[in-house]
Tab-separated table of N, CA and C in Angstrom:
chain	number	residue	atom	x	y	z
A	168	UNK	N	74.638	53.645	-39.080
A	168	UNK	CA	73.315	54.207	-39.276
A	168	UNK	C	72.860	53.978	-40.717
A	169	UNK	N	72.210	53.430	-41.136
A	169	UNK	CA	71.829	52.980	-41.870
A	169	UNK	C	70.741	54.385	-42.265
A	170	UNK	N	70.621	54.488	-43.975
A	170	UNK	CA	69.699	55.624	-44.403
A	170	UNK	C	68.447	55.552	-44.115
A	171	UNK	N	67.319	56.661	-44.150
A	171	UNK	CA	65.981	56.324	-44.049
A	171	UNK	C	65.538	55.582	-45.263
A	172	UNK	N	64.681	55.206	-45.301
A	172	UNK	CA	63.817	54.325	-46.664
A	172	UNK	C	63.437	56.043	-47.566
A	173	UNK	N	63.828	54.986	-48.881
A	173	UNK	CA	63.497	56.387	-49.731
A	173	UNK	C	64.693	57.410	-50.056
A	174	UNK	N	65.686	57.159	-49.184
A	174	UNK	CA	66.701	58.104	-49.522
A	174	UNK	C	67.456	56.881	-51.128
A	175	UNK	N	68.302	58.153	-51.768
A	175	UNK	CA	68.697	58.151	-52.916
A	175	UNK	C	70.129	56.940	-52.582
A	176	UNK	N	70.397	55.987	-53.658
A	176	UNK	CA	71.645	55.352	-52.968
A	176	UNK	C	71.542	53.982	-52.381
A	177	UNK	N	72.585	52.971	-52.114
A	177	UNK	CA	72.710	52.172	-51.320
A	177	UNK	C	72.493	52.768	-49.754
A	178	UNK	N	70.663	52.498	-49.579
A	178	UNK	CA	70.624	52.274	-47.929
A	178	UNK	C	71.584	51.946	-47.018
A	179	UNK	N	71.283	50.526	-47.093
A	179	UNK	CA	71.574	49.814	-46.283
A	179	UNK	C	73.485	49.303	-46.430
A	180	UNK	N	73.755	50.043	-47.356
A	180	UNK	CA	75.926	50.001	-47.316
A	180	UNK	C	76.136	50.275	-46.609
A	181	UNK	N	77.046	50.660	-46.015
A	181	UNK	CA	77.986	52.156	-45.320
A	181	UNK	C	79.181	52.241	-46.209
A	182	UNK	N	79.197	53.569	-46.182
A	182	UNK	CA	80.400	54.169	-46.788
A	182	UNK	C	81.895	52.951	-47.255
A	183	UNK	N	82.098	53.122	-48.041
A	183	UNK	CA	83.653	52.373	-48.034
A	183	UNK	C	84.798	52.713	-47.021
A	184	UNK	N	85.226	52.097	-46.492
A	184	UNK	CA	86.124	52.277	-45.124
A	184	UNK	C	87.536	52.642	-45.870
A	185	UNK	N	87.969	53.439	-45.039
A	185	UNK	CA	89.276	54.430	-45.679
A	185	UNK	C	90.321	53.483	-45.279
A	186	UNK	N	91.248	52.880	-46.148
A	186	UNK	CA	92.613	52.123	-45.382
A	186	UNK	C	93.434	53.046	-45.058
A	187	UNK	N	93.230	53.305	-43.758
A	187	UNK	CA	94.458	54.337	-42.703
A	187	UNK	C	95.761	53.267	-42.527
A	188	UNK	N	95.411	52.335	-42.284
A	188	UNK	CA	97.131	51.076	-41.837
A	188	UNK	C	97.659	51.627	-43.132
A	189	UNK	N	96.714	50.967	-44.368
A	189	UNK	CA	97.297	51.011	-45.623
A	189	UNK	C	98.128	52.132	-46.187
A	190	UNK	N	97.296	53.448	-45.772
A	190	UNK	CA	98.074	54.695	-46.384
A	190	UNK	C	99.096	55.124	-45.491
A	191	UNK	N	99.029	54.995	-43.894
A	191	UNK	CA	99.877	55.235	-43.159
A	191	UNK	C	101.684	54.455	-42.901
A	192	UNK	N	101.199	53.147	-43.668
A	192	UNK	CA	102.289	52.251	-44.327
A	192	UNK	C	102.984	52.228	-45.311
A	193	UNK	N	102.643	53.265	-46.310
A	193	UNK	CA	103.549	53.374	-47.447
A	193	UNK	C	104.541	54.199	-47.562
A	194	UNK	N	105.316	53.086	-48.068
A	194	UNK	CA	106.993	53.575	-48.174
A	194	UNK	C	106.792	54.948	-48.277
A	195	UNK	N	106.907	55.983	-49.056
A	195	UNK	CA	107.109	57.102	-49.469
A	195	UNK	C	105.584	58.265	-49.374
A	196	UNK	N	105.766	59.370	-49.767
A	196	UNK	CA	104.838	60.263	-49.732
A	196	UNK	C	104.003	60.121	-50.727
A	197	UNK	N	104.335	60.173	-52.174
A	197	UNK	CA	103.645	59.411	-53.290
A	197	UNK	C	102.292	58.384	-52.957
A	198	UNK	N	103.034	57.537	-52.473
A	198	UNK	CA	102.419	56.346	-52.734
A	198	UNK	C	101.014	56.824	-51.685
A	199	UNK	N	101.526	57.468	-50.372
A	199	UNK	CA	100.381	57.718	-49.370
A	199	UNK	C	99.505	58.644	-50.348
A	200	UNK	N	99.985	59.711	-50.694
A	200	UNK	CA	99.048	60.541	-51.352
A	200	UNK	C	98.214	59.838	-52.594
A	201	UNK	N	98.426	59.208	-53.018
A	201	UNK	CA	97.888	58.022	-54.657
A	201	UNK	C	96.566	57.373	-53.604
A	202	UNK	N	97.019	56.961	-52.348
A	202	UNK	CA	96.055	55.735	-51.768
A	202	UNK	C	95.075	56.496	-50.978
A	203	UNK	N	95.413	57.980	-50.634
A	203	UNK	CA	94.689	58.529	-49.738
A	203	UNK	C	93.820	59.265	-51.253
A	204	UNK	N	93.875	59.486	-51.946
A	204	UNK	CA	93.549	60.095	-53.187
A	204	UNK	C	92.121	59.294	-53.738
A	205	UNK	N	93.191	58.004	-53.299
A	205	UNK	CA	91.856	56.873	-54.173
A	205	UNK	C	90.955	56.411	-53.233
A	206	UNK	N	91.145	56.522	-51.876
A	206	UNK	CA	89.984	56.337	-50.931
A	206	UNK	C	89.222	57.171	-50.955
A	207	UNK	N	89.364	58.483	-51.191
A	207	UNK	CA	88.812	59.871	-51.027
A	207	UNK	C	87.657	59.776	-52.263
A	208	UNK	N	88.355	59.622	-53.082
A	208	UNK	CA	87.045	59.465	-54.816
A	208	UNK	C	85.917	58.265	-54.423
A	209	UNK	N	86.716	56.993	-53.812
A	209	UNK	CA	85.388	56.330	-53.495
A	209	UNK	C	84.798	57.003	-52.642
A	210	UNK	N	84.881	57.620	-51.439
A	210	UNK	CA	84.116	58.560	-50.245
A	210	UNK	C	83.176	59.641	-50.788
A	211	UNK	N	83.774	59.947	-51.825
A	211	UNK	CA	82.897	60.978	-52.813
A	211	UNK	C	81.875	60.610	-53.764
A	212	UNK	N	82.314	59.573	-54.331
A	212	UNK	CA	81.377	58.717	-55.187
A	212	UNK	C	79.934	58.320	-54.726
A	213	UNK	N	80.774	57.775	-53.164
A	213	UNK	CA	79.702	57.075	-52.528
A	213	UNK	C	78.722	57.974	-51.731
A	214	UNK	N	78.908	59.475	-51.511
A	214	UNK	CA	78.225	60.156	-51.182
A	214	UNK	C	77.574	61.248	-52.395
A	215	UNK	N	78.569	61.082	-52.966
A	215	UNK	CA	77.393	62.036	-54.345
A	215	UNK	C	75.935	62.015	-54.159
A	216	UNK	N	75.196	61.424	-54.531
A	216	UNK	CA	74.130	61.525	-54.046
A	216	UNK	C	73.059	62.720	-53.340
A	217	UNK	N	73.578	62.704	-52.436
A	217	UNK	CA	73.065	63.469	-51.187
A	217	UNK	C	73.929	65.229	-51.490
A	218	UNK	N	75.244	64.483	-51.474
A	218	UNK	CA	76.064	65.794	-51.213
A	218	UNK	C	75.945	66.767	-52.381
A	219	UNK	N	75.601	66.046	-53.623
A	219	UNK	CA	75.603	66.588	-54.885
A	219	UNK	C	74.470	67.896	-54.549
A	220	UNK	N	73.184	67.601	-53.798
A	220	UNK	CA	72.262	68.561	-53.935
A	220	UNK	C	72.212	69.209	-52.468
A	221	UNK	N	73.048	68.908	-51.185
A	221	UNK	CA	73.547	69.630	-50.427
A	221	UNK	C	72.323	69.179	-49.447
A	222	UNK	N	71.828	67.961	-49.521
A	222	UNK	CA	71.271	67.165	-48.755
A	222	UNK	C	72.038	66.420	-47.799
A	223	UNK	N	73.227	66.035	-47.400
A	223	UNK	CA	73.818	65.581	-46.544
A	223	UNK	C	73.923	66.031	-45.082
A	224	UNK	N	73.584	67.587	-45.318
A	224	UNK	CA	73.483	67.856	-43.878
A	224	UNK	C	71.882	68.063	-43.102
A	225	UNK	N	71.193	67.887	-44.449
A	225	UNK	CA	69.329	67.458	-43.770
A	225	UNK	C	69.272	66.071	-43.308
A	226	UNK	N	69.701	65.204	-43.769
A	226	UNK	CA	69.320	63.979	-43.400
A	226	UNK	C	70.163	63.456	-42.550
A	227	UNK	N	69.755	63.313	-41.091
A	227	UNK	CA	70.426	63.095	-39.484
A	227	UNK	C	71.242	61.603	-39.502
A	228	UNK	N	71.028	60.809	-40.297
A	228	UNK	CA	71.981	59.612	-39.822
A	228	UNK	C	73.170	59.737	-40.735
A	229	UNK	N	72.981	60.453	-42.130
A	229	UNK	CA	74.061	60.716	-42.740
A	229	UNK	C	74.854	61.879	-42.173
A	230	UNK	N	74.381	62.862	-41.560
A	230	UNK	CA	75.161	64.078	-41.072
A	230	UNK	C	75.823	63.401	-39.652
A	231	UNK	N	75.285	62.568	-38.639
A	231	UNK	CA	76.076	61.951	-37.898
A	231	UNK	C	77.344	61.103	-38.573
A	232	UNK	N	76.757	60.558	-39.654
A	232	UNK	CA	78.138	59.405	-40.171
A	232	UNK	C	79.282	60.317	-40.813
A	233	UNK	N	78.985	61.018	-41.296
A	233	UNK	CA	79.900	62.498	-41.592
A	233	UNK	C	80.526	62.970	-40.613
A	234	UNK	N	79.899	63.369	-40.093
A	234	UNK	CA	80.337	64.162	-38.065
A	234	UNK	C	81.605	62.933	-37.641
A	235	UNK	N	80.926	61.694	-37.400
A	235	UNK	CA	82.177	60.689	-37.060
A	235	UNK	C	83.560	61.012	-37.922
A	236	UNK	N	83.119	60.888	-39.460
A	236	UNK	CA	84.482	60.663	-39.853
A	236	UNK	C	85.344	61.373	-40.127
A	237	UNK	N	84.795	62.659	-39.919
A	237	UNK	CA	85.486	64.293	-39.636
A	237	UNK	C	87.127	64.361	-39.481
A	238	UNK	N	86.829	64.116	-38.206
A	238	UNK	CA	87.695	64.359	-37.095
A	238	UNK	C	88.948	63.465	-37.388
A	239	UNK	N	89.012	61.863	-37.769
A	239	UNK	CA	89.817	60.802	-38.175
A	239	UNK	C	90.357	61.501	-39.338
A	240	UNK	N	89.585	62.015	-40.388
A	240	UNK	CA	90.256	62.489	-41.737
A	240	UNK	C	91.115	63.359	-41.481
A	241	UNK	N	90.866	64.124	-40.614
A	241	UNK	CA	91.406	65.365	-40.518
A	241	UNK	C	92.828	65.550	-39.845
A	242	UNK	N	93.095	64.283	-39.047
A	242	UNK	CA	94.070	63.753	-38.258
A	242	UNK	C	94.689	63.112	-39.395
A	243	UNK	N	94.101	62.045	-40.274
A	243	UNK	CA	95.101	61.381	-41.216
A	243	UNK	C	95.478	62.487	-42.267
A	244	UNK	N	95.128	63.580	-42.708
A	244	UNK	CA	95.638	64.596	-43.578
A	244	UNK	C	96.908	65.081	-42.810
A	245	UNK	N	96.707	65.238	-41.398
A	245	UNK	CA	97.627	65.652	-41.116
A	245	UNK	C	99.362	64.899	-40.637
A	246	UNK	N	98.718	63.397	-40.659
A	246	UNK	CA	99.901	62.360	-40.060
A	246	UNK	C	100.626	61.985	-41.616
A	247	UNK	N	99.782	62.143	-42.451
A	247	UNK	CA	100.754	61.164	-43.540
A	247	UNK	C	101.884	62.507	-43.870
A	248	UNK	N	101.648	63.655	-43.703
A	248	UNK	CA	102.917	64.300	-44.278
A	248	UNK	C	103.734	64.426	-43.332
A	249	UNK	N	103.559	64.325	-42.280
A	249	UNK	CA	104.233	64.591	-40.811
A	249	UNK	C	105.332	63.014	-40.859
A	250	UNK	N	104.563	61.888	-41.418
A	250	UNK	CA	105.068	60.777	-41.435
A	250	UNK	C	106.798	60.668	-42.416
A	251	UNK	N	106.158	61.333	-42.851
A	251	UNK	CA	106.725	61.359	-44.951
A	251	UNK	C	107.817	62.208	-44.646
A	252	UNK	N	107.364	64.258	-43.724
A	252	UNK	CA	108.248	65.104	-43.937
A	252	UNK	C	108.441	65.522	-42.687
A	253	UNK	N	109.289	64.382	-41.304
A	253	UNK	CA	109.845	65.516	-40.622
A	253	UNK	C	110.405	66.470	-40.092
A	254	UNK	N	109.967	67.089	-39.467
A	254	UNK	CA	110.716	68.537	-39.578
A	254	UNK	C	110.207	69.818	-40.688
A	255	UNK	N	109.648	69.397	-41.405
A	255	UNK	CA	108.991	70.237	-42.108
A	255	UNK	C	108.168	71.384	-41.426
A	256	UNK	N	108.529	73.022	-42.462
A	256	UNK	CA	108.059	73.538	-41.594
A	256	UNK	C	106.321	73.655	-42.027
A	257	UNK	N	105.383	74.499	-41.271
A	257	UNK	CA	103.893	74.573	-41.968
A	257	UNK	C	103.152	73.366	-42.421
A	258	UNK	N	103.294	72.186	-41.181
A	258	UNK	CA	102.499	70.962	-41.611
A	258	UNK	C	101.043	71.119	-41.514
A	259	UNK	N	100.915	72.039	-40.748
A	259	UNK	CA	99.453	72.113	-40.000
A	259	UNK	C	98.486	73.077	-40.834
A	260	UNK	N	99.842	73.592	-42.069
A	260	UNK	CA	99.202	74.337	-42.873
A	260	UNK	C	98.784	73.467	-44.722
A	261	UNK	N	99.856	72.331	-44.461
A	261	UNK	CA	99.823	71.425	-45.482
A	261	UNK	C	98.553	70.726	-44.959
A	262	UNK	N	98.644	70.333	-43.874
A	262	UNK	CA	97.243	69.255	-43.450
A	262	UNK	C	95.539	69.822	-43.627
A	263	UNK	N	95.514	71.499	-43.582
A	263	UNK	CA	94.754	71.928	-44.326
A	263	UNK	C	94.373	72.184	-45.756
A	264	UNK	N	95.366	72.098	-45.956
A	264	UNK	CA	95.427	72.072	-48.014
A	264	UNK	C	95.323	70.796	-48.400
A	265	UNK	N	95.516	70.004	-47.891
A	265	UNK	CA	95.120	68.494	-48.136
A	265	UNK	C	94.014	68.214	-48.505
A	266	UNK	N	93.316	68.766	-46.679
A	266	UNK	CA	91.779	68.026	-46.514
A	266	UNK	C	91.056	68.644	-47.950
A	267	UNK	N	91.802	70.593	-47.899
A	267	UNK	CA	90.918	71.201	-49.357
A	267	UNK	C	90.832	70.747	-50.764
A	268	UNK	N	91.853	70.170	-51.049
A	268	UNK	CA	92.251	69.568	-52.032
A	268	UNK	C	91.505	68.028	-51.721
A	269	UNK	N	90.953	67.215	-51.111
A	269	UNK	CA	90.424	66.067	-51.078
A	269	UNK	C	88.517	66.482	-50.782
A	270	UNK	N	88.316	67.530	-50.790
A	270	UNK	CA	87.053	67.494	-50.319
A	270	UNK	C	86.070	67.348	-51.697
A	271	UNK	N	84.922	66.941	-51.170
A	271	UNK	CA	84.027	66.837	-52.078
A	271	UNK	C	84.062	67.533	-52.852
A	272	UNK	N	83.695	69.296	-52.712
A	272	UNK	CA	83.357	70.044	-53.802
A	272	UNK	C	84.289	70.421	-54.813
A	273	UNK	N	85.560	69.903	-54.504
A	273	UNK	CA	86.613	70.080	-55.427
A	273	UNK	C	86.716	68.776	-56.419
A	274	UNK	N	86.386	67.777	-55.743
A	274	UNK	CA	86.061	66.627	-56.629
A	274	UNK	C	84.996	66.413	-57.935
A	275	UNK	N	84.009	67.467	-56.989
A	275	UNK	CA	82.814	67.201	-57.620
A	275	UNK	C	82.773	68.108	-58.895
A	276	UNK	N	83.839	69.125	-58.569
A	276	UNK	CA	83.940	70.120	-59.795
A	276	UNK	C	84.712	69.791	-60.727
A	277	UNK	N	85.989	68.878	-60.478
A	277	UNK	CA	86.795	68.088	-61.676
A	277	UNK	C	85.854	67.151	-62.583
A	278	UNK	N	84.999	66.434	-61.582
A	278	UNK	CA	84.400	65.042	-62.245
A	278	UNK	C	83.111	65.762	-63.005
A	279	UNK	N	82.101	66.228	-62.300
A	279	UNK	CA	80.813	66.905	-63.362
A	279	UNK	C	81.044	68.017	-63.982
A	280	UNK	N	81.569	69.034	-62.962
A	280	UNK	CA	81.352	70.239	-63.701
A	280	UNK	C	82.812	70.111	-64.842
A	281	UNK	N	83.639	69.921	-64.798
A	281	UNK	CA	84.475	70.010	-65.616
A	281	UNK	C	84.836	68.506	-66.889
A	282	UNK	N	83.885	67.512	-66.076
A	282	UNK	CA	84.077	65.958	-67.192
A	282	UNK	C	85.360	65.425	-66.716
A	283	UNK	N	86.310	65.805	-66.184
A	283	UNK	CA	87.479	64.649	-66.012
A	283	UNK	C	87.087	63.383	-65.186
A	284	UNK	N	87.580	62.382	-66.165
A	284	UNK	CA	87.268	60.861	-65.426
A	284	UNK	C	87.687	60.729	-64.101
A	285	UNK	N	87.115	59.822	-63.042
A	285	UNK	CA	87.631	59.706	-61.905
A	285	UNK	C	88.719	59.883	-61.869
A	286	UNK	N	89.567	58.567	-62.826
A	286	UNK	CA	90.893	58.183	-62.916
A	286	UNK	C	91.641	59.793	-63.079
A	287	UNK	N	91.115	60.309	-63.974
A	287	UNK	CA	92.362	61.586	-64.015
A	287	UNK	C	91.974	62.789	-63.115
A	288	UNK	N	91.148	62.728	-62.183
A	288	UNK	CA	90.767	63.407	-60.628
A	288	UNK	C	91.616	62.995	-59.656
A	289	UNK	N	91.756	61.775	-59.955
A	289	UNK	CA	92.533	61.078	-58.638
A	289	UNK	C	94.135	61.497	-59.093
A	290	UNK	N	94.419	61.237	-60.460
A	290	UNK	CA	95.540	61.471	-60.692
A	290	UNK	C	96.125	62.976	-60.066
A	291	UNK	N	95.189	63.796	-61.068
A	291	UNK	CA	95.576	65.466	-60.381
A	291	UNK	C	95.800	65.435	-59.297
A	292	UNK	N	94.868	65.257	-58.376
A	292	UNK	CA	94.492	65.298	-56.943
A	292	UNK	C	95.737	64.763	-56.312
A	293	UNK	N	96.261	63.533	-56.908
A	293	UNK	CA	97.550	63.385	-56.235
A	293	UNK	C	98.426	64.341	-56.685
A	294	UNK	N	98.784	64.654	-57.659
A	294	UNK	CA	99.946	65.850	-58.139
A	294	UNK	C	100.041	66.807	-56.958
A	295	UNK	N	98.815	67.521	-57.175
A	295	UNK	CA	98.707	68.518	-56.001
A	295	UNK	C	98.381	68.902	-54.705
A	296	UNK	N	98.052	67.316	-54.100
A	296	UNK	CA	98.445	66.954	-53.030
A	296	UNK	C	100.217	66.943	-52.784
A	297	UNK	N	100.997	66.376	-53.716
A	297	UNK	CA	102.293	66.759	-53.562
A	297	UNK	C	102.945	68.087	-53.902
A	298	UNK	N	102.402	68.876	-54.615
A	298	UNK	CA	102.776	70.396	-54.952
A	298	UNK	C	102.853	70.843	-53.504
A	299	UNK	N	101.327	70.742	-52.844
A	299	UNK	CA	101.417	71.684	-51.793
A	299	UNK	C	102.576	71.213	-50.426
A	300	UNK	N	103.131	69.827	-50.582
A	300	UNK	CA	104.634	69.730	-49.928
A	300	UNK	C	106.285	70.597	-50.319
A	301	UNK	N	105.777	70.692	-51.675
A	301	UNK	CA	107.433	71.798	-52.081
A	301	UNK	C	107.824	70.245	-52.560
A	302	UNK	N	109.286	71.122	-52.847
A	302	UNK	CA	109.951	70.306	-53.435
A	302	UNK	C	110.705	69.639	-52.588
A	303	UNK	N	110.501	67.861	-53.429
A	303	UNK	CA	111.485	66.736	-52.434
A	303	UNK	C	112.979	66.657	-52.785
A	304	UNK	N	113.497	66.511	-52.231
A	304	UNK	CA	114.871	65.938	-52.752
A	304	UNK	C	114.638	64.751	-53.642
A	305	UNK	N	115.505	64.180	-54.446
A	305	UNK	CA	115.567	63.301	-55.522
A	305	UNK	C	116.206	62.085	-54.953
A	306	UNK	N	115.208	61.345	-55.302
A	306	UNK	CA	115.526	59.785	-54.874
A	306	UNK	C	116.726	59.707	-55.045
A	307	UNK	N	117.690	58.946	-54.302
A	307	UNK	CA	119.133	58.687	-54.259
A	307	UNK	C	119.251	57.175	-55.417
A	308	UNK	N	119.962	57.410	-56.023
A	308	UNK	CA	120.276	55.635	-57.120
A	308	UNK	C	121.200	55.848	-56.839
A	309	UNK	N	121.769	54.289	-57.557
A	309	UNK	CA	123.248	53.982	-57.602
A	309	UNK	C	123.445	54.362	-59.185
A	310	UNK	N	125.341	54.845	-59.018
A	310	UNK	CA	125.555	55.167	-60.159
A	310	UNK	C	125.696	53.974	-60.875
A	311	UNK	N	125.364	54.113	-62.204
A	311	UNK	CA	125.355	53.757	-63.590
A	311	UNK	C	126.792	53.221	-64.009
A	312	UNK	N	126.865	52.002	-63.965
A	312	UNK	CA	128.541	52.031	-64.681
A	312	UNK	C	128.801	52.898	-65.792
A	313	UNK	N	129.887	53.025	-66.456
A	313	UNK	CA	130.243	53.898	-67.692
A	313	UNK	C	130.385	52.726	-68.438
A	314	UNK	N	129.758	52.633	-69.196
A	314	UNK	CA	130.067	51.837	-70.487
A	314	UNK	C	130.891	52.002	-71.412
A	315	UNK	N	131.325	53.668	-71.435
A	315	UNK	CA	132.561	54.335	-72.793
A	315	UNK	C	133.576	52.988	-72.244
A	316	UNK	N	133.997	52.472	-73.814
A	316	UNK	CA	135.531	51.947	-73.772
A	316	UNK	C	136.462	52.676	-74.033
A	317	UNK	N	137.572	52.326	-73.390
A	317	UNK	CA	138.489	53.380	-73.144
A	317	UNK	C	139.428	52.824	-74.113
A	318	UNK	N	139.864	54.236	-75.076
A	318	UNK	CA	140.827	54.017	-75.984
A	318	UNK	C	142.132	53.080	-76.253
């Protein structure tokens, strides 16, 4: 759906498309949360506009294109930790703290009302996208030879 004439913004774009393969493919929880983080700021960016003055839900082809992508987000908030942590208990309660933690008005309050650059929105945003998982166990390495020479 393309905007009416006159609305604020790239008309005739559509939104930047969220890489679900992409985030649903990464090795670890990190990395999903970093990529789902950084799709989310463009989704926000690209709707500022409208959403900034709470016009998104007056204007009918944008509140349909919203309405669509609802439902998909809301499912991928909830698969990448399910992916990452199973067995975990309270996913369904993480998959809500997600979406809260990725939504516009929390974005919109790091980036204007508070001045932090995208870059360090996205950064936070990932932190505490992983806070609200608890704590992981620690990557497994291999041990370290000992270098002490022995007397």
């Amino acid at each position: 759906d393309p905007l009416p004439p006159g609305s604020p913004g790239p008309r005739a774009q559509l939104p930047p498309p969220v890489p679900v393969e992409r985030i649903l493919a990464s090795g670890d929880l990190a990395c999903a949360a970093q990529a789902l983080a950084q799709a989310c700021d463009q989704l926000n960016a690209y709707y500022e506009p409208w959403r900034a003055w709470g016009e998104a839900a007056r204007i009918e082809p944008l509140a349909r294109l919203q309405a669509r992508e609802r439902a998909p987000f809301t499912g991928l908030c909830g698969e990448v930790p399910r992916r990452h942590l199973p067995g975990a208990d309270a996913l369904d309660e993480m998959a809500a703290q997600w979406q809260a933690l990725l939504d516009f008005g929390f974005w919109h309050a790091l980036v204007r009302q508070h001045g932090l650059s995208r870059a360090a929105a996205r950064r936070h945003i990932t932190h505490l996208l992983l806070a609200v998982t608890g704590p992981q166990p620690a990557a497994v390495s291999e041990p370290r030879p000992n270098r002490r020479k022995s007397p």
